[in-house]
mmCIF file of C-alpha atoms in Angstrom:
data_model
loop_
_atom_site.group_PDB
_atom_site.id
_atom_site.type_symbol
_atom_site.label_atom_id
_atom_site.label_comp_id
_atom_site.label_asym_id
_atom_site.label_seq_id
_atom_site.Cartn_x
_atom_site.Cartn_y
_atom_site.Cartn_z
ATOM 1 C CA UNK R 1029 5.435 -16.169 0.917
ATOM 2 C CA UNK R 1030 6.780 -15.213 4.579
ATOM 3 C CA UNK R 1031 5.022 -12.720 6.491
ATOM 4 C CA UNK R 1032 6.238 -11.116 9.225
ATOM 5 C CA UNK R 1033 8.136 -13.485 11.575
ATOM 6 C CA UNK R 1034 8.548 -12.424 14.875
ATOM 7 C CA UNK R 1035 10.650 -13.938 17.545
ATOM 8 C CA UNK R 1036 10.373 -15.490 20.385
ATOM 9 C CA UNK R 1037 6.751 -15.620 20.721
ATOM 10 C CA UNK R 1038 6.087 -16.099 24.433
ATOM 11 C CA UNK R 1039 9.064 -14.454 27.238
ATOM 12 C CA UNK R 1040 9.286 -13.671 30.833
ATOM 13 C CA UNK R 1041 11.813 -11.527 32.405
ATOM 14 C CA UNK R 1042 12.149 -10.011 36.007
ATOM 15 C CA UNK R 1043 11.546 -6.495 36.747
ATOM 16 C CA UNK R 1044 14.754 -4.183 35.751
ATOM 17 C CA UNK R 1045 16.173 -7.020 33.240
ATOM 18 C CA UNK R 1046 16.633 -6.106 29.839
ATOM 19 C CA UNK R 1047 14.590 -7.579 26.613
ATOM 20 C CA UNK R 1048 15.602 -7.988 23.078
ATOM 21 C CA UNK R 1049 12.737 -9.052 20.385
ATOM 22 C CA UNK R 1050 13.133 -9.282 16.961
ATOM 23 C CA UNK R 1051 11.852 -8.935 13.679
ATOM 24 C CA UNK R 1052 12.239 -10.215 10.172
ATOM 25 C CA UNK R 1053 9.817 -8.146 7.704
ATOM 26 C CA UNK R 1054 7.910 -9.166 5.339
ATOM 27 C CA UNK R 1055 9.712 -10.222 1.642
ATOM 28 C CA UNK R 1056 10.021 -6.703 -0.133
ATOM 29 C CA UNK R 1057 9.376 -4.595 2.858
ATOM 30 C CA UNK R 1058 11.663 -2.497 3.789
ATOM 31 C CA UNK R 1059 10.022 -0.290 6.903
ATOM 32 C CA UNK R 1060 9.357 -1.631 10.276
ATOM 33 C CA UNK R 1061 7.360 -0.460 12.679
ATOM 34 C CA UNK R 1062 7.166 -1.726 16.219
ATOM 35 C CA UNK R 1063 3.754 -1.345 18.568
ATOM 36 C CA UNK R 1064 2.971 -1.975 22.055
ATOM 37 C CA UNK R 1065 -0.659 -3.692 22.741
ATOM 38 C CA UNK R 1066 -1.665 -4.214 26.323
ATOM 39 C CA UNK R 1067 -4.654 -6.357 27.285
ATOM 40 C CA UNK R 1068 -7.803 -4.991 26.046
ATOM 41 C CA UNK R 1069 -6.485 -1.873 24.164
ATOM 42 C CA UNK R 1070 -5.619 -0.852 20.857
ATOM 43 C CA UNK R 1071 -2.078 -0.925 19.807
ATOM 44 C CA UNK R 1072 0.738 1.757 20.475
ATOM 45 C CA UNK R 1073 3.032 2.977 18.280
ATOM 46 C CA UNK R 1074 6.433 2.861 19.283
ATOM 47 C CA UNK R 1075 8.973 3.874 16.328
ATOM 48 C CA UNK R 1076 9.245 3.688 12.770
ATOM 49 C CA UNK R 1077 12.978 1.972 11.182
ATOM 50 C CA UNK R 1078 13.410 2.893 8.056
ATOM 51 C CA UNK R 1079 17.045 2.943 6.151
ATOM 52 C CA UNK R 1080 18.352 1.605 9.319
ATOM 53 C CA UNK R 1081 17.196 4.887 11.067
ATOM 54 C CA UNK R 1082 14.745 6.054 13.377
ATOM 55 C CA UNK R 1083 12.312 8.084 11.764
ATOM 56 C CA UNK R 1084 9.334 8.393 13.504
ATOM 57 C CA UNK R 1085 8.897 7.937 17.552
ATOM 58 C CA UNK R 1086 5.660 7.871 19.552
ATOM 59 C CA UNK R 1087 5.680 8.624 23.394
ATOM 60 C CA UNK R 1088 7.883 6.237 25.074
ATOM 61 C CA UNK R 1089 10.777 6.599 27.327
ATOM 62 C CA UNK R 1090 14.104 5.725 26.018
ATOM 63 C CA UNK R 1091 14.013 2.880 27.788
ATOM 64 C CA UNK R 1092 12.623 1.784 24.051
ATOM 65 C CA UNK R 1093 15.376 1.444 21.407
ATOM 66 C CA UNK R 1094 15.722 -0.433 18.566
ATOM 67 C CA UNK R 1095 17.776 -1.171 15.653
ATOM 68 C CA UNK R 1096 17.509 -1.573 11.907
ATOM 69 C CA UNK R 1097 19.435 -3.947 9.882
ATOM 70 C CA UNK R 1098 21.161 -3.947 6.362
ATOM 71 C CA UNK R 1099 18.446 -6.863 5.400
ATOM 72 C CA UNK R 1100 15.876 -4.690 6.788
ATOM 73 C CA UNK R 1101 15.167 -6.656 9.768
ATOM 74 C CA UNK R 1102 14.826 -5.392 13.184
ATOM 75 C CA UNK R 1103 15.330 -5.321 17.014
ATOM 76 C CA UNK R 1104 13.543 -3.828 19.627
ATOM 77 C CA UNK R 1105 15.079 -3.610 23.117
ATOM 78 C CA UNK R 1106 13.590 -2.721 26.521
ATOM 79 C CA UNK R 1107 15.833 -1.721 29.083
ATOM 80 C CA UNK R 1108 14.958 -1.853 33.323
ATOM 81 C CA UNK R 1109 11.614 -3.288 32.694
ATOM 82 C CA UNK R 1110 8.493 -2.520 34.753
ATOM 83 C CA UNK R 1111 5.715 -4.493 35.349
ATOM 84 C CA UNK R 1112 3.688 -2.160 33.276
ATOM 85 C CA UNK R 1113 5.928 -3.128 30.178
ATOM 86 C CA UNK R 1114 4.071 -6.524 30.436
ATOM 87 C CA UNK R 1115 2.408 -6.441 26.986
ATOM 88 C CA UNK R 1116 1.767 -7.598 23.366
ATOM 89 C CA UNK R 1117 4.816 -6.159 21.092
ATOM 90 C CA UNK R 1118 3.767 -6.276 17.363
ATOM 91 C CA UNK R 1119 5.905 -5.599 14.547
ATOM 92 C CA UNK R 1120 4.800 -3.949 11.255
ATOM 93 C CA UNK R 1121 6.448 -4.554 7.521
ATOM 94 C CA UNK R 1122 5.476 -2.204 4.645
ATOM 95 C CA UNK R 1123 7.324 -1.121 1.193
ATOM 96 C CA UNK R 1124 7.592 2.571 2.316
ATOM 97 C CA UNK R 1125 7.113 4.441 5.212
ATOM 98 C CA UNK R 1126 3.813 5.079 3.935
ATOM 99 C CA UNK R 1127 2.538 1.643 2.932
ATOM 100 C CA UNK R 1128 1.208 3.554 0.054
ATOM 101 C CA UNK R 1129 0.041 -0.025 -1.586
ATOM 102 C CA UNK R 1130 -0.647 -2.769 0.493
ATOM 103 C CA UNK R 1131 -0.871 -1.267 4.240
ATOM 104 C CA UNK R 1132 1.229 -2.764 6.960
ATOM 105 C CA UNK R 1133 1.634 -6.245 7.453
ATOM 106 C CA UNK R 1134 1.475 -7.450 10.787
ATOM 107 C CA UNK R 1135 3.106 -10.244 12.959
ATOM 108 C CA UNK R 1136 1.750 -12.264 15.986
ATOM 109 C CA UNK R 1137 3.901 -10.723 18.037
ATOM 110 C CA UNK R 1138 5.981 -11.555 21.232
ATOM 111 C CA UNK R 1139 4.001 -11.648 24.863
ATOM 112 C CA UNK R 1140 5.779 -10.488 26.942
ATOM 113 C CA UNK R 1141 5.338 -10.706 30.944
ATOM 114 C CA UNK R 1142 7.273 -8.883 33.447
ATOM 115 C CA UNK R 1143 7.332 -10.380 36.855
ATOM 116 C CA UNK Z 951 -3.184 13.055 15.941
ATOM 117 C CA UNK Z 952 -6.467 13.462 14.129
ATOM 118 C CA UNK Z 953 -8.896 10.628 16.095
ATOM 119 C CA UNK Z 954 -11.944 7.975 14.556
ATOM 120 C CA UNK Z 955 -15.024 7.793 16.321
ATOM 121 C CA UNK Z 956 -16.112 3.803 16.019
ATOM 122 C CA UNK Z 957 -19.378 2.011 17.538
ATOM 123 C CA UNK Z 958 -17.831 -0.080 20.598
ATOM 124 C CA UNK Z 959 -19.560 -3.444 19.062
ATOM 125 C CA UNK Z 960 -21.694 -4.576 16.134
ATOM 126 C CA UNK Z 961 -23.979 -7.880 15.136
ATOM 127 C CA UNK Z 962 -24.290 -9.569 12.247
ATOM 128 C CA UNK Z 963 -25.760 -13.297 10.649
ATOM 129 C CA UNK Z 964 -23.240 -15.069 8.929
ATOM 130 C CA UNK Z 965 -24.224 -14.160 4.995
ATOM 131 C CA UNK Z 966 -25.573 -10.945 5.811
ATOM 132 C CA UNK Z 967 -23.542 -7.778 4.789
ATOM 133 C CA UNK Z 968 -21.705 -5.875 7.365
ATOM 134 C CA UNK Z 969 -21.293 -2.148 7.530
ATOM 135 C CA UNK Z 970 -18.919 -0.425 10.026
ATOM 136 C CA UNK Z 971 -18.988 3.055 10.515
ATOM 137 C CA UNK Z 972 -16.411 5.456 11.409
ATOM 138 C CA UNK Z 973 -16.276 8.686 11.871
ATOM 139 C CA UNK Z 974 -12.891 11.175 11.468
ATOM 140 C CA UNK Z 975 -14.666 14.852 11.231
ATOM 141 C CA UNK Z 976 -10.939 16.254 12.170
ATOM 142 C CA UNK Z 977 -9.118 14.443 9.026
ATOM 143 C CA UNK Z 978 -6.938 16.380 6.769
ATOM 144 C CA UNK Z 979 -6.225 16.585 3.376
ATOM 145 C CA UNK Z 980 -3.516 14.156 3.596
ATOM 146 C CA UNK Z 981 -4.833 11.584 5.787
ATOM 147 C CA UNK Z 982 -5.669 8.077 4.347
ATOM 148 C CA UNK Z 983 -8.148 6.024 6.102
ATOM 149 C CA UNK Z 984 -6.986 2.359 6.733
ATOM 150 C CA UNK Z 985 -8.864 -0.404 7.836
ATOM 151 C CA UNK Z 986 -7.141 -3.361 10.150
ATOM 152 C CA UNK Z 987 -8.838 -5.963 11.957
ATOM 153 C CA UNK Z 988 -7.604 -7.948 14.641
ATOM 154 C CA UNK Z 989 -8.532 -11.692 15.752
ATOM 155 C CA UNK Z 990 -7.962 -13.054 19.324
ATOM 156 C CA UNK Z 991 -4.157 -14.172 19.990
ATOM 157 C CA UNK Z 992 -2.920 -12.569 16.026
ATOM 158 C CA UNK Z 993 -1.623 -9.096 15.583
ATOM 159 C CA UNK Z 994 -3.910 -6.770 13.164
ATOM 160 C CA UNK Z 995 -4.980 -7.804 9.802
ATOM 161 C CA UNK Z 996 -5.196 -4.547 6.876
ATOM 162 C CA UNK Z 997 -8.470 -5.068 5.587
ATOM 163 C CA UNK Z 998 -8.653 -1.530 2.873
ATOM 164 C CA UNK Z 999 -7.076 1.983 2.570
ATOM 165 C CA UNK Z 1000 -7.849 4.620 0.627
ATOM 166 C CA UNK Z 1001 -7.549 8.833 0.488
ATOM 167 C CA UNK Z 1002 -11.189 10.008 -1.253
ATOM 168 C CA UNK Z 1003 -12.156 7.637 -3.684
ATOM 169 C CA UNK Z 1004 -14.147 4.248 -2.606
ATOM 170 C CA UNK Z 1005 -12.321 1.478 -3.192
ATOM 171 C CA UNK Z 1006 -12.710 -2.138 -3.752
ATOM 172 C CA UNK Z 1007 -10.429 -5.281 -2.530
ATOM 173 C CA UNK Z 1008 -11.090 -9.437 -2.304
ATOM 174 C CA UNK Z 1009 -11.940 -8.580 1.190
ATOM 175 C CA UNK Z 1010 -14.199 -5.822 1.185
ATOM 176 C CA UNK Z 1011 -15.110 -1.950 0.223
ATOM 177 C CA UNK Z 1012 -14.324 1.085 1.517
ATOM 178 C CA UNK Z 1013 -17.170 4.054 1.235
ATOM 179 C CA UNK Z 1014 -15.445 7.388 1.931
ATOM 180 C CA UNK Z 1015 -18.193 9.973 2.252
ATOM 181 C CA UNK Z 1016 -17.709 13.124 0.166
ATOM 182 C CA UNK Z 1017 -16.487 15.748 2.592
ATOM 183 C CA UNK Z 1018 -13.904 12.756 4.084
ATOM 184 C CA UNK Z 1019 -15.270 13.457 7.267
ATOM 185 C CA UNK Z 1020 -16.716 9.408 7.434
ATOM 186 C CA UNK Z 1021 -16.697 6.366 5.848
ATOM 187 C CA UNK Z 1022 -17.655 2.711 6.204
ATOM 188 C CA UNK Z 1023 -16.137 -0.406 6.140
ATOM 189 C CA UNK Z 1024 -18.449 -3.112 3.658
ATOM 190 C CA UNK Z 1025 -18.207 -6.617 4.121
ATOM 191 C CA UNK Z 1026 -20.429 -7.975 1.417
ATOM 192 C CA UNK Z 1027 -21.300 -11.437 3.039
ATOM 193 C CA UNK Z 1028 -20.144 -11.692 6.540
ATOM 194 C CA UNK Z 1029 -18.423 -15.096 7.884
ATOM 195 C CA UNK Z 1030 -18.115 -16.440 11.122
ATOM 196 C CA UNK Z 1031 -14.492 -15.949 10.258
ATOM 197 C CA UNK Z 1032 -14.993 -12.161 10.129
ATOM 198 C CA UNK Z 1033 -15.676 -11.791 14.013
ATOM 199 C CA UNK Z 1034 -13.013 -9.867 14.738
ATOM 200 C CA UNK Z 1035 -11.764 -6.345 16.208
ATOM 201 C CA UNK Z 1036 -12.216 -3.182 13.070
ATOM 202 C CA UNK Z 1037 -10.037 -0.479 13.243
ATOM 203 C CA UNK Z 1038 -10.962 2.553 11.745
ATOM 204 C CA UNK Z 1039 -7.155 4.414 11.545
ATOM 205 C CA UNK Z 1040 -6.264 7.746 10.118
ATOM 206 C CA UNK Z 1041 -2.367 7.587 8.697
ATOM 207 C CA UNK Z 1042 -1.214 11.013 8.216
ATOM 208 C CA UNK Z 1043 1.949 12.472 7.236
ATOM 209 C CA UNK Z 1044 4.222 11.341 10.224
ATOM 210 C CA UNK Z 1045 3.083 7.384 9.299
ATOM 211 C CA UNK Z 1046 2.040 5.874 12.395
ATOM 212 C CA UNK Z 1047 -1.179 4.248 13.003
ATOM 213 C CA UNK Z 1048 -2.853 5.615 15.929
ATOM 214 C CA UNK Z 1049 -5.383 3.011 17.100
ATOM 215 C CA UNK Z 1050 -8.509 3.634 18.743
ATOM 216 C CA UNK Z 1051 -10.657 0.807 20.611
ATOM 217 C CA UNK Z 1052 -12.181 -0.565 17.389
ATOM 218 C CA UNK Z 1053 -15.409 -2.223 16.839
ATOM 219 C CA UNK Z 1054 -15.832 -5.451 18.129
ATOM 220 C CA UNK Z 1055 -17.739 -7.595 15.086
ATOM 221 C CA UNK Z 1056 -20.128 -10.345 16.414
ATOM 222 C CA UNK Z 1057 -21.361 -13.003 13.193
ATOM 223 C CA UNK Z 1058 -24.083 -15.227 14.532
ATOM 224 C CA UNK Z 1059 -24.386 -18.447 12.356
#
């Protein structure tokens, strides 16, 4: 059984280009969550997709969007990147915005550098 | 966000149990406590969750102290494949994960 599949796994893009990463959940999940992990530091939540919507947000610009699919996977996109957007993006399955069962099932996640 | 208080690092010998404290004096009623642990160059692994009873998994056990206000992770026979990164994580109504630093998990063979 898939996990989550994240793609690609490794990009570089020049400062002020714009990123798209994507996401394909878990079989049976139907929530994704995306988080930002810089080097030596926990993970940050981003947003929550959930019935193709937005539902939750933590604190980042709206540089950040993202999309939800019909199949339930997802896209985040980064808009005018900074060097500081240089990070680990991880994305996060679960049945429910709660992942009242099994928790969250993480990917590897995409590194991405900004130069 | 209500926060975890987690020891920075942690020893072990391989076959030894483990236990991880963590410490959430601010949780609320409706928190759950989840467990995720995090290997070099992977994204974050759930380990346990639970609300206020322990509970039990192939992986390990989750001791929630009566008042909620701490609990520890139990790994019953530590690995060298267990040296990881524990998050302690409080999931509350709004259903993000708010990490902290974690505990960094040394296993010495």
């Amino acid at each position: 059984d898939a996990g989550v599949t994240q793609s690609p796994t490794h990009l570089i893009k020049t400062r002020g280009q714009q990123v798209t990463l994507r996401c394909s959940p878990k079989s049976g999940h139907d929530t994704v969550s995306w988080y930002q992990q810089a080097l030596g530091q926990g993970p940050q939540f981003i947003f929550q997709y959930y019935e193709e919507e937005e539902r939750q947000r933590g604190n980042f610009p709206d540089r950040f969007s993202g999309h939800q699919f019909p199949n339930y996977s997802s896209e985040l996109n980064v808009n005018a990147l900074l060097l500081g957007d240089s990070a680990l993006y991880l994305c996060a399955s679960s049945r429910g915005q709660g992942a009242r069962d099994y928790g969250y099932t993480f990917g590897s996640g995409t590194r991405l550098t900004v130069v | 966000d209500a926060k975890t208080t987690q020891p920075n690092s942690m020893e072990s010998n391989e076959e030894e149990p483990v236990h991880l404290p963590c410490n959430h004096s601010t949780i609320s009623g409706t928190d759950y406590i989840h467990w995720y642990r995090q290997l070099p160059s992977q994204g974050p692994e759930y380990v346990i969750h639970g609300l206020t009873s322990n509970v039990n998994n192939r992986m390990a056990s989750l001791a929630i102290a009566e008042d909620r206000k701490s609990s520890t992770l139990i790994l019953h026979r530590a690995t060298l494949r267990d040296a990881a990164v524990y998050y302690c994580i409080l999931r509350g109504s709004n259903y993000k994960l708010t990490f902290g630093k974690g505990t960094l998990l040394t296993v010495n063979p």
